Short mmCIF file of C-alpha atoms in Angstrom, two decimals:
data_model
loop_
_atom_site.label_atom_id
_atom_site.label_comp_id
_atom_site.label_asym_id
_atom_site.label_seq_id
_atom_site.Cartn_x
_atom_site.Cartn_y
_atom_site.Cartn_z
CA UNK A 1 8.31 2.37 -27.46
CA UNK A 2 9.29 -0.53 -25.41
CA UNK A 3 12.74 -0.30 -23.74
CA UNK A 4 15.55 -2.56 -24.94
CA UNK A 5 16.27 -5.45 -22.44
CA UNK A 6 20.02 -5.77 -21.05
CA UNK A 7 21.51 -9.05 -20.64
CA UNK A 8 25.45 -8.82 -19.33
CA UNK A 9 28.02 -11.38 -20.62
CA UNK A 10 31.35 -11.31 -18.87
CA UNK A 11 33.99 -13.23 -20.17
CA UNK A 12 38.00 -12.76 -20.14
CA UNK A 13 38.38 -14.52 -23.87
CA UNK A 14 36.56 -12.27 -26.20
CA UNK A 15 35.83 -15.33 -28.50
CA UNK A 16 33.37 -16.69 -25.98
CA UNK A 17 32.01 -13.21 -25.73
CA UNK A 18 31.32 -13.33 -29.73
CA UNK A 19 29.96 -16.58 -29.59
CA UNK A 20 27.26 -16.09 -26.41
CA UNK A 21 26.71 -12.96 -28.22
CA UNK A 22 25.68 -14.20 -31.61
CA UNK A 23 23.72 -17.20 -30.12
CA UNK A 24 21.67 -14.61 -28.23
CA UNK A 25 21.35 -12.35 -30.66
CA UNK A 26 17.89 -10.92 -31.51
CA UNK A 27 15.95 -7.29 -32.05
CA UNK A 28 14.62 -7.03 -28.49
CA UNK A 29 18.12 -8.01 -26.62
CA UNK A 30 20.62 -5.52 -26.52
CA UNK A 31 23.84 -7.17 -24.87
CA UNK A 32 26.44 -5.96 -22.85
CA UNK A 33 29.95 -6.91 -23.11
CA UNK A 34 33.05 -6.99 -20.29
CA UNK A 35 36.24 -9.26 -20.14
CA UNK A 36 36.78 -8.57 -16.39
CA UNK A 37 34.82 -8.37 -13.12
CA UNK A 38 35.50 -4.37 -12.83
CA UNK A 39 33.97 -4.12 -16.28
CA UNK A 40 31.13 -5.68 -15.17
CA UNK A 41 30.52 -3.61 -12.15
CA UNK A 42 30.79 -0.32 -14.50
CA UNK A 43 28.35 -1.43 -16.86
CA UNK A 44 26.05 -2.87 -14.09
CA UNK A 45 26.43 1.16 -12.46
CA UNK A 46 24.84 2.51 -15.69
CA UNK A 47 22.53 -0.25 -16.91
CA UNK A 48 19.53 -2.28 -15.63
CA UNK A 49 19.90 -5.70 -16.31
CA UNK A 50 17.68 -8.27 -16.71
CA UNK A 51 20.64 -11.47 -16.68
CA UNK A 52 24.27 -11.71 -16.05
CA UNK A 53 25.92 -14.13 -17.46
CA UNK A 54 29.37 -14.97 -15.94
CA UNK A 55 32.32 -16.80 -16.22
CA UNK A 56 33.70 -18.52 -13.75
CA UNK A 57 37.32 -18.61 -14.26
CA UNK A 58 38.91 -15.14 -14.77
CA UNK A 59 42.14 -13.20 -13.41
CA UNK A 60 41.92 -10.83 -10.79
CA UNK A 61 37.80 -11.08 -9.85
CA UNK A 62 36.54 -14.38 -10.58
CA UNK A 63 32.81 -15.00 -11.52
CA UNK A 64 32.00 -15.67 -8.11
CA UNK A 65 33.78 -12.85 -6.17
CA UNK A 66 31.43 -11.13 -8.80
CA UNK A 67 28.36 -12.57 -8.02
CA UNK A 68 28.75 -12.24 -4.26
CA UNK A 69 29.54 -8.30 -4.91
CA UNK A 70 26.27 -8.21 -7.10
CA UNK A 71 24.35 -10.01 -4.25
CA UNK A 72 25.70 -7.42 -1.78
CA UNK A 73 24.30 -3.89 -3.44
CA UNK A 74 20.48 -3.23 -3.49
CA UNK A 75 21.11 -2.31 -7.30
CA UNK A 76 21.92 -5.34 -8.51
CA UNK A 77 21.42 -7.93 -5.95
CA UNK A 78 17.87 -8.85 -7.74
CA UNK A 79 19.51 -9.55 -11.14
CA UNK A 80 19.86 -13.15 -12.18
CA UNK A 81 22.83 -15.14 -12.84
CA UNK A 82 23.62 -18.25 -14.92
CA UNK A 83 27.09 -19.13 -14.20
CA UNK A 84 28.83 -20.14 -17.36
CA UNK A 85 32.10 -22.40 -17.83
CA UNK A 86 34.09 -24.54 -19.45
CA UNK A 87 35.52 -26.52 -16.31
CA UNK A 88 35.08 -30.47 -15.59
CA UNK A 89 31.89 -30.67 -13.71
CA UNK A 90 32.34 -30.35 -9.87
CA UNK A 91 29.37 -30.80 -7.87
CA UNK A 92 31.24 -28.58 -4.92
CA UNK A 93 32.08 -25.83 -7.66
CA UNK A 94 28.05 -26.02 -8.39
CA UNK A 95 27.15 -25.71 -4.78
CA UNK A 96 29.36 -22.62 -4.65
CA UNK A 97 28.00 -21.23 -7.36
CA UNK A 98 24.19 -21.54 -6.39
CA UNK A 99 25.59 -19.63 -2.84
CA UNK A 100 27.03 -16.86 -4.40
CA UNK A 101 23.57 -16.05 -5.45
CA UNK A 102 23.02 -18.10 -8.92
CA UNK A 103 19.93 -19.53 -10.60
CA UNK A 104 21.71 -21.71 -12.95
CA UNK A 105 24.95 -23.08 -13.58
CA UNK A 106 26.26 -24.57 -17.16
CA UNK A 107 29.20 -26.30 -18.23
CA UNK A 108 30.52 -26.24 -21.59
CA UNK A 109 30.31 -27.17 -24.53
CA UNK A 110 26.57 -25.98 -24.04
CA UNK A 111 23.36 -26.24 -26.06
CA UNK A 112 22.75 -22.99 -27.49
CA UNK A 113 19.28 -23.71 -27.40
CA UNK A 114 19.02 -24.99 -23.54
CA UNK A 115 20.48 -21.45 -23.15
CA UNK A 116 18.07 -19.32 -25.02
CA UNK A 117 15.47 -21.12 -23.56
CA UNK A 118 16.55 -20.21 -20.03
CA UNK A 119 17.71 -16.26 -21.15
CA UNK A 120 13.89 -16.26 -22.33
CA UNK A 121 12.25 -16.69 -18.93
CA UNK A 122 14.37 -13.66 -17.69
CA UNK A 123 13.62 -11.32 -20.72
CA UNK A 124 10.12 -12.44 -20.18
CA UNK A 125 10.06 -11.42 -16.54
CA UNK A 126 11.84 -8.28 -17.12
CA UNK A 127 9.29 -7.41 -19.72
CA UNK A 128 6.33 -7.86 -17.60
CA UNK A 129 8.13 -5.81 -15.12
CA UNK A 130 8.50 -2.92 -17.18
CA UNK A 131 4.87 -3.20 -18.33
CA UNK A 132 4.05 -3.20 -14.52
CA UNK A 133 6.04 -0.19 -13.90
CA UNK A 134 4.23 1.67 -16.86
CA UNK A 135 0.66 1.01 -15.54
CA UNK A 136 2.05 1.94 -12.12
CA UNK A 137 3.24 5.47 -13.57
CA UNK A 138 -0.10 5.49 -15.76
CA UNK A 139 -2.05 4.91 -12.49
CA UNK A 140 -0.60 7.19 -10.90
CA UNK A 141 -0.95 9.86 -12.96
CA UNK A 142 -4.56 9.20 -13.31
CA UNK A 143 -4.95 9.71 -9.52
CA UNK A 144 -3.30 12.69 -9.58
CA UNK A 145 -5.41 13.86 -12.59
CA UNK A 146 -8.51 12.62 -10.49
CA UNK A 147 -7.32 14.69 -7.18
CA UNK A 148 -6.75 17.24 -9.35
CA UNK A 149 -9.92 17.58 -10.71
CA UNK A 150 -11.64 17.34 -7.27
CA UNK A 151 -9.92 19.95 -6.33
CA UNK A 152 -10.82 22.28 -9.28
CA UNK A 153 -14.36 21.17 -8.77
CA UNK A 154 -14.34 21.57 -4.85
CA UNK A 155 -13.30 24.81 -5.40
CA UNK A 156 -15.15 26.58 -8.16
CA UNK A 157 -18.56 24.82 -6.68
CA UNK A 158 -18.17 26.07 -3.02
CA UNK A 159 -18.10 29.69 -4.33
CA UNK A 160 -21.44 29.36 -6.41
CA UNK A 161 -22.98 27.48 -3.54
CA UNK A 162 -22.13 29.66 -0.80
CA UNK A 163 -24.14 32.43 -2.58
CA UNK A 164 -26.75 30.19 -2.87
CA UNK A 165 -27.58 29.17 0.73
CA UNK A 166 -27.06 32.29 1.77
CA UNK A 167 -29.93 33.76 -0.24
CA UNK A 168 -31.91 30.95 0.93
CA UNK A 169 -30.89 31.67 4.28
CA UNK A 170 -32.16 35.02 3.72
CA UNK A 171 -35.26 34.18 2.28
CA UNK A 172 -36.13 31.64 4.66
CA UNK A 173 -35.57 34.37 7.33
CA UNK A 174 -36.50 37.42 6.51
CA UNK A 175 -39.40 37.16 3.82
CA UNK A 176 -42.87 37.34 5.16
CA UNK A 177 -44.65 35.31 2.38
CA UNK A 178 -44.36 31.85 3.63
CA UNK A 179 -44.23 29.94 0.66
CA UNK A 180 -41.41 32.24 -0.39
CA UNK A 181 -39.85 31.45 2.94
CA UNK A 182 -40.12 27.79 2.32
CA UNK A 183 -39.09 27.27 -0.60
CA UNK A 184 -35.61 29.09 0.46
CA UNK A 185 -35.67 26.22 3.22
CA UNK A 186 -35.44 24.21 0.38
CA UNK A 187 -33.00 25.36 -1.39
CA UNK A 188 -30.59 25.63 1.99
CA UNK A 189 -30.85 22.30 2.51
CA UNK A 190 -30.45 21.27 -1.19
CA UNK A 191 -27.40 23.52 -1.09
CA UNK A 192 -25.80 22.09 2.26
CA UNK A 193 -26.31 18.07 0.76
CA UNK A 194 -24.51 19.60 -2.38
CA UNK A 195 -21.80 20.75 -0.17
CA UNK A 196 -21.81 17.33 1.82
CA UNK A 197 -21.61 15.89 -1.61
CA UNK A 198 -18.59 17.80 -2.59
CA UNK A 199 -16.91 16.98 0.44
CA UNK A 200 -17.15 13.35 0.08
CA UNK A 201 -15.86 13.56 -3.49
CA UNK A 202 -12.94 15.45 -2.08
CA UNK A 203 -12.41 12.63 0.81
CA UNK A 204 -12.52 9.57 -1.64
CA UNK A 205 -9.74 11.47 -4.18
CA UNK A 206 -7.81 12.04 -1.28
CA UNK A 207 -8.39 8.62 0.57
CA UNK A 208 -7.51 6.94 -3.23
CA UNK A 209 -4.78 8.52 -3.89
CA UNK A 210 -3.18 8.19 -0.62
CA UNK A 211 -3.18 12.09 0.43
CA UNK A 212 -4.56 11.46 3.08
CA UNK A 213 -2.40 11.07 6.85
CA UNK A 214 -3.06 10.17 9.95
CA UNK A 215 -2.31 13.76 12.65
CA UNK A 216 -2.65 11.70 15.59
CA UNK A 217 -3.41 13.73 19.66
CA UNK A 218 -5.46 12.89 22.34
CA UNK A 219 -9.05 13.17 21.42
CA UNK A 220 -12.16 12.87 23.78
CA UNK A 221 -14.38 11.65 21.33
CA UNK A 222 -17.41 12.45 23.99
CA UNK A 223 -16.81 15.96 23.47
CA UNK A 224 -16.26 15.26 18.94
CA UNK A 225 -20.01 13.47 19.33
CA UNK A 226 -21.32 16.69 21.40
CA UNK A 227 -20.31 18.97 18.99
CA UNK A 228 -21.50 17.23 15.58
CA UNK A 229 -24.88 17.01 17.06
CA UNK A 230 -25.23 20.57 17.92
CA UNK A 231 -24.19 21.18 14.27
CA UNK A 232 -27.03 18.50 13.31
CA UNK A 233 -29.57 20.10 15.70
CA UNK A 234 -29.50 23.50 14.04
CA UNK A 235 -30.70 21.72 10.94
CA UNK A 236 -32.75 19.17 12.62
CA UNK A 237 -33.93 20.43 15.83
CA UNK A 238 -33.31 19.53 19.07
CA UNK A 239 -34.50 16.57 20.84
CA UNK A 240 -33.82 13.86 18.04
CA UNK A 241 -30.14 12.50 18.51
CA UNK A 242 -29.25 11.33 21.94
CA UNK A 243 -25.48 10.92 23.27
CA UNK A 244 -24.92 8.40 25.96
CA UNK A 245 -21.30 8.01 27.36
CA UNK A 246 -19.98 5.00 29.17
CA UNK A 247 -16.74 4.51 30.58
CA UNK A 248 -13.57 6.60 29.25
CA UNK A 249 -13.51 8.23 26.31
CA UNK A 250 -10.46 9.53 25.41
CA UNK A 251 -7.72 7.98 22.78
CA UNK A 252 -5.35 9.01 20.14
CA UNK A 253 -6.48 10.02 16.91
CA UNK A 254 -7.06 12.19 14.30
CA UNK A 255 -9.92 14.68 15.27
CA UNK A 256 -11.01 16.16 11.93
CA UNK A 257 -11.05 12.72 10.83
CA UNK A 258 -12.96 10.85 13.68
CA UNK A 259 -15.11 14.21 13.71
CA UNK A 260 -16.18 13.24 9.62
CA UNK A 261 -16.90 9.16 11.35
CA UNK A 262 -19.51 10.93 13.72
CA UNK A 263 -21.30 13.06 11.01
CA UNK A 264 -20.97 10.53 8.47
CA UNK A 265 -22.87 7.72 10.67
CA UNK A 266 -25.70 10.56 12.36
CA UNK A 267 -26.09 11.81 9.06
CA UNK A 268 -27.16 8.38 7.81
CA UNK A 269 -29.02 7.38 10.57
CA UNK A 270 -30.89 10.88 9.96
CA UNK A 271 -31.32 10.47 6.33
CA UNK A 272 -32.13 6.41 6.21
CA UNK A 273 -33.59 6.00 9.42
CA UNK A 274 -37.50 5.87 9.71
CA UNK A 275 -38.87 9.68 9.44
CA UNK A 276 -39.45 11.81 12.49
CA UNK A 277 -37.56 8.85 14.74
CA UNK A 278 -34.60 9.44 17.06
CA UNK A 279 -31.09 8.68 16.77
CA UNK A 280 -28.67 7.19 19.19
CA UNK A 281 -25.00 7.77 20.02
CA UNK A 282 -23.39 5.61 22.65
CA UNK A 283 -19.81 5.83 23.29
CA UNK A 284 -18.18 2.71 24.98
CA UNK A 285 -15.19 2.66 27.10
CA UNK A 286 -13.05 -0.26 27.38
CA UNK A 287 -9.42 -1.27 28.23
CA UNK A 288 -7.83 -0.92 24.92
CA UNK A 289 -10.51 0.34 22.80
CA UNK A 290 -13.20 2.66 22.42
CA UNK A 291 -16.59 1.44 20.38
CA UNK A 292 -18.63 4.52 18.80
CA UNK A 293 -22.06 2.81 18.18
CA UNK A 294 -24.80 5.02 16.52
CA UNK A 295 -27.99 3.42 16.22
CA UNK A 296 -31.70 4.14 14.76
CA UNK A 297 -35.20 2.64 13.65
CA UNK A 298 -35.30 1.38 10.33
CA UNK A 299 -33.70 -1.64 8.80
CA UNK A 300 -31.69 -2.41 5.77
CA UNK A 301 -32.60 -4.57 3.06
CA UNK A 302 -30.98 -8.02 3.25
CA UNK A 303 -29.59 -7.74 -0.34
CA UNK A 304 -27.73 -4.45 0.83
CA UNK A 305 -26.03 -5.15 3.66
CA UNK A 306 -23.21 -7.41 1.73
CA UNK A 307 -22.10 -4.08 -0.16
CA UNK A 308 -23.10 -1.52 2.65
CA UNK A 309 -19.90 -0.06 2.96
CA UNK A 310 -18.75 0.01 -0.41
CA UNK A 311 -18.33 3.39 -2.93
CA UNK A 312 -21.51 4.95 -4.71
CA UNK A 313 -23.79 2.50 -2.08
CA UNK A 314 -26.18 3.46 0.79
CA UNK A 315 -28.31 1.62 3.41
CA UNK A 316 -31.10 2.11 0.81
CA UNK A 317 -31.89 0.52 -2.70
CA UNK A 318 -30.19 2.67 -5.76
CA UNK A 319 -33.37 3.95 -6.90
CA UNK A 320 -34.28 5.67 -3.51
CA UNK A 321 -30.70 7.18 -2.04
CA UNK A 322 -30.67 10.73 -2.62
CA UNK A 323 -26.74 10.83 -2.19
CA UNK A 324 -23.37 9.41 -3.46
CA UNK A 325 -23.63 6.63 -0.97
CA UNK A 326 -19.71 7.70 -0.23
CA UNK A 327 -20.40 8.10 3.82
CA UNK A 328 -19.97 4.87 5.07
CA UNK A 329 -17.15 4.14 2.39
CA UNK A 330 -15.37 7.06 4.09
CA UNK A 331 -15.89 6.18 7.49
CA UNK A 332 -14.68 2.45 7.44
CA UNK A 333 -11.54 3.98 5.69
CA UNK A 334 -10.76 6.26 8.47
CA UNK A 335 -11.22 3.66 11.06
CA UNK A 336 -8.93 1.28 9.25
CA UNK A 337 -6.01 4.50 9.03
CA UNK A 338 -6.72 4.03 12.95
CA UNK A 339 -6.49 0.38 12.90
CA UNK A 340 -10.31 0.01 14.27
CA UNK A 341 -13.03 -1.46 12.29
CA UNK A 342 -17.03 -1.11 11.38
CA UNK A 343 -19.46 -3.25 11.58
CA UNK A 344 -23.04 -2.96 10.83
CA UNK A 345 -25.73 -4.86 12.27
CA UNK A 346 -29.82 -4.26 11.44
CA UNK A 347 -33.32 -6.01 11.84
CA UNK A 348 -36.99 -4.43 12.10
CA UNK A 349 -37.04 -5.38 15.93
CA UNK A 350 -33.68 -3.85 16.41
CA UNK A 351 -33.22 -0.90 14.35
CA UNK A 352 -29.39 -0.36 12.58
CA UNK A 353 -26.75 -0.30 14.51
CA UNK A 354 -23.06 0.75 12.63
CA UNK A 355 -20.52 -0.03 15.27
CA UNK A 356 -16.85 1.33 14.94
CA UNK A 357 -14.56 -0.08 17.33
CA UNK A 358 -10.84 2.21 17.87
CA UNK A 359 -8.10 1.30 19.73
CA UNK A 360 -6.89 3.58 22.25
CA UNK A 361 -3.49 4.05 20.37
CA UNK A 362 -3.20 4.07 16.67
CA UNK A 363 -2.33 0.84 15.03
CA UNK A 364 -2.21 1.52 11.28
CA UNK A 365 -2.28 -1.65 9.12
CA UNK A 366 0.55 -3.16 7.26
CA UNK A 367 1.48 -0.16 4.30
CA UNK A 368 0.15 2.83 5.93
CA UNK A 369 2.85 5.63 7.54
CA UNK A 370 4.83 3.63 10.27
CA UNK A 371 5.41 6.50 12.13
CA UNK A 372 2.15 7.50 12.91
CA UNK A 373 2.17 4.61 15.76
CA UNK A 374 4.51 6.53 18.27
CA UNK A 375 4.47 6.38 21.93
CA UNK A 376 1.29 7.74 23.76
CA UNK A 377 0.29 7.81 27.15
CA UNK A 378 -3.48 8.82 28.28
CA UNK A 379 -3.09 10.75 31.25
#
């Protein structure tokens, strides 16, 4: 059910209370009543309001000594006011009035339906608010349902997998028959992409629903490069990815993060780069930045590179990826927590070059944790 929308009237003659009461009155409006400025505060401690409606001339706390005490607490400064009263028209009263923090201000004897007119643009407002607020909370929830279920399915698939690439480990080692032994190659490599796959599904509930933070330390991303090839080369072999280092290396980061950037880009320059072809990993020192630039043969289709770095897309057409296409997704996301940026560039002279650029101290953008920007000195 909807919530009932609060509009304040505060008046010292009850009359004009009964009277802005009754011309407002209608199903979706409840209305809240005080003859005195203290009233009004009380009532504005326990209820949100969508209007006040004050009077001007009252003993003790006059309308504006009200409005200016409204304007000064975050819980009500963003309510509106109409000031409301039955004094000769002063142009300096009005001006005083719109300072103290009004959006309207109405003399009487007023037009009942001038007034409804204007109280409807603030119910209105204050209904779309509240809708806002309830897809925010829905939203919300759903992420959390999402991350959830990630985690559920991270978990109760690793188990299952685990025991199946290490029987295919064992076949591939340790059976004679060769076709036996191949076909447990195989399955250990169709058991590490599931893994991969699971791990990106994990990374984009986690990246969505904002779980993820920045752990920022120096990081020598020379040495991050170094040791996701080695992990590579036991599946690849040795002699296909190249690191080349230029310049200094070394910046604040995360390194379990950046560490992901390098095996999400060689892995994709492995898996979409022409077969049996080497891969390239230069890292490129500068004043304030670092660039990681991983490069191979191959190049991707025109029509693709627009969406290249989008969810559920890879550097190949749909019909030939043989993954969720979440790698590159991933990786510009991470360089963005950093403040850095990707760019791809790719021809058939050239080969595919993804560049990420980093600067050598975290800059998050606008929204992420401030206080992952702190002081940091490279020795």
């Amino acid at each position: 059910m909807t919530q009932p929308i609060h509009v304040l009237i505060v008046d010292d003659i009850r009359n004009n209370i009964t009277a802005l009461e009754a011309s407002l009155a209608r199903p979706d409006l409840s209305v809240l009543k005080a003859e005195s400025g203290p009233a009004a505060l009380e009532l504005l401690l326990k209820h949100e309001v969508a209007l006040a409606i004050l009077d001007v001339n009252m003993p003790g706390m006059d309308g504006f000594e009200l409005a200016e005490l409204m304007r000064g607490s975050p819980r009500t400064a963003h309510v509106p006011i109409i000031f409301l009263t039955a004094t000769a028209q002063d142009v300096s009263r009005t001006f005083r009035g719109y300072e103290a923090g009004a959006v309207d201000f109405l003399y009487k004897p007023f037009d009942s339906r001038i007034l409804n007119s204007k109280v409807d643009v603030f119910i209105q407002m204050e209904r779309q608010k509240q809708q806002l607020a309830t897809q925010l909370a829905t939203m919300q929830q759903l992420l959390d349902a999402n991350e959830m279920l990630m985690a559920v399915l991270g978990h109760d698939l690793r188990t299952p997998l685990s025991a199946v690439i290490a029987s295919a480990e064992y076949l591939s080692r340790f059976v004679k028959d060769e076709n036996v032994a191949n076909i447990g190659t195989r399955i250990k490599s169709s058991g590490m992409r599931m893994v991969r796959m699971v791990d990106q599904l994990l990374n984009l509930a986690r990246l969505r629903g904002g779980r993820v933070t920045l752990q920022p330390r120096a990081v020598e991303l020379a040495t991050l490069a170094r040791n996701i090839v080695e992990e590579y080369e036991a599946r690849v072999g040795k002699g296909r990815i190249f690191v080349l280092r230029q310049g200094d290396t070394l910046l604040q980061g995360d390194g379990d993060l950046l560490s992901q950037v390098f095996s999400n880009l060689i892995g994709n320059a492995l898996q979409h780069g022409l077969e049996g072809s080497s891969v390239q990993v230069r890292l490129e020192g500068g004043a304030n930045d670092v660039k990681i630039i991983v490069q191979n043969a191959g190049e991707i289709p025109a029509e693709i590179l627009p969406g290249i770095f989008a969810p559920y897309r890879s550097g190949r057409r749909q019909n030939e990826s043989s993954g969720l296409g979440l790698g590159l997704y991933i990786t510009r996301e991470i360089a963005e927590m950093h403040g850095g940026e990707v760019k791809v560039r790719s021809s058939a002279e050239a080969g595919t070059a993804f560049e990420v650029t980093l600067p050598r101290i975290v800059r998050p953008h606008v929204g992420d944790h401030a206080d992952l920007a702190q002081p940091f000195r490279l020795s």
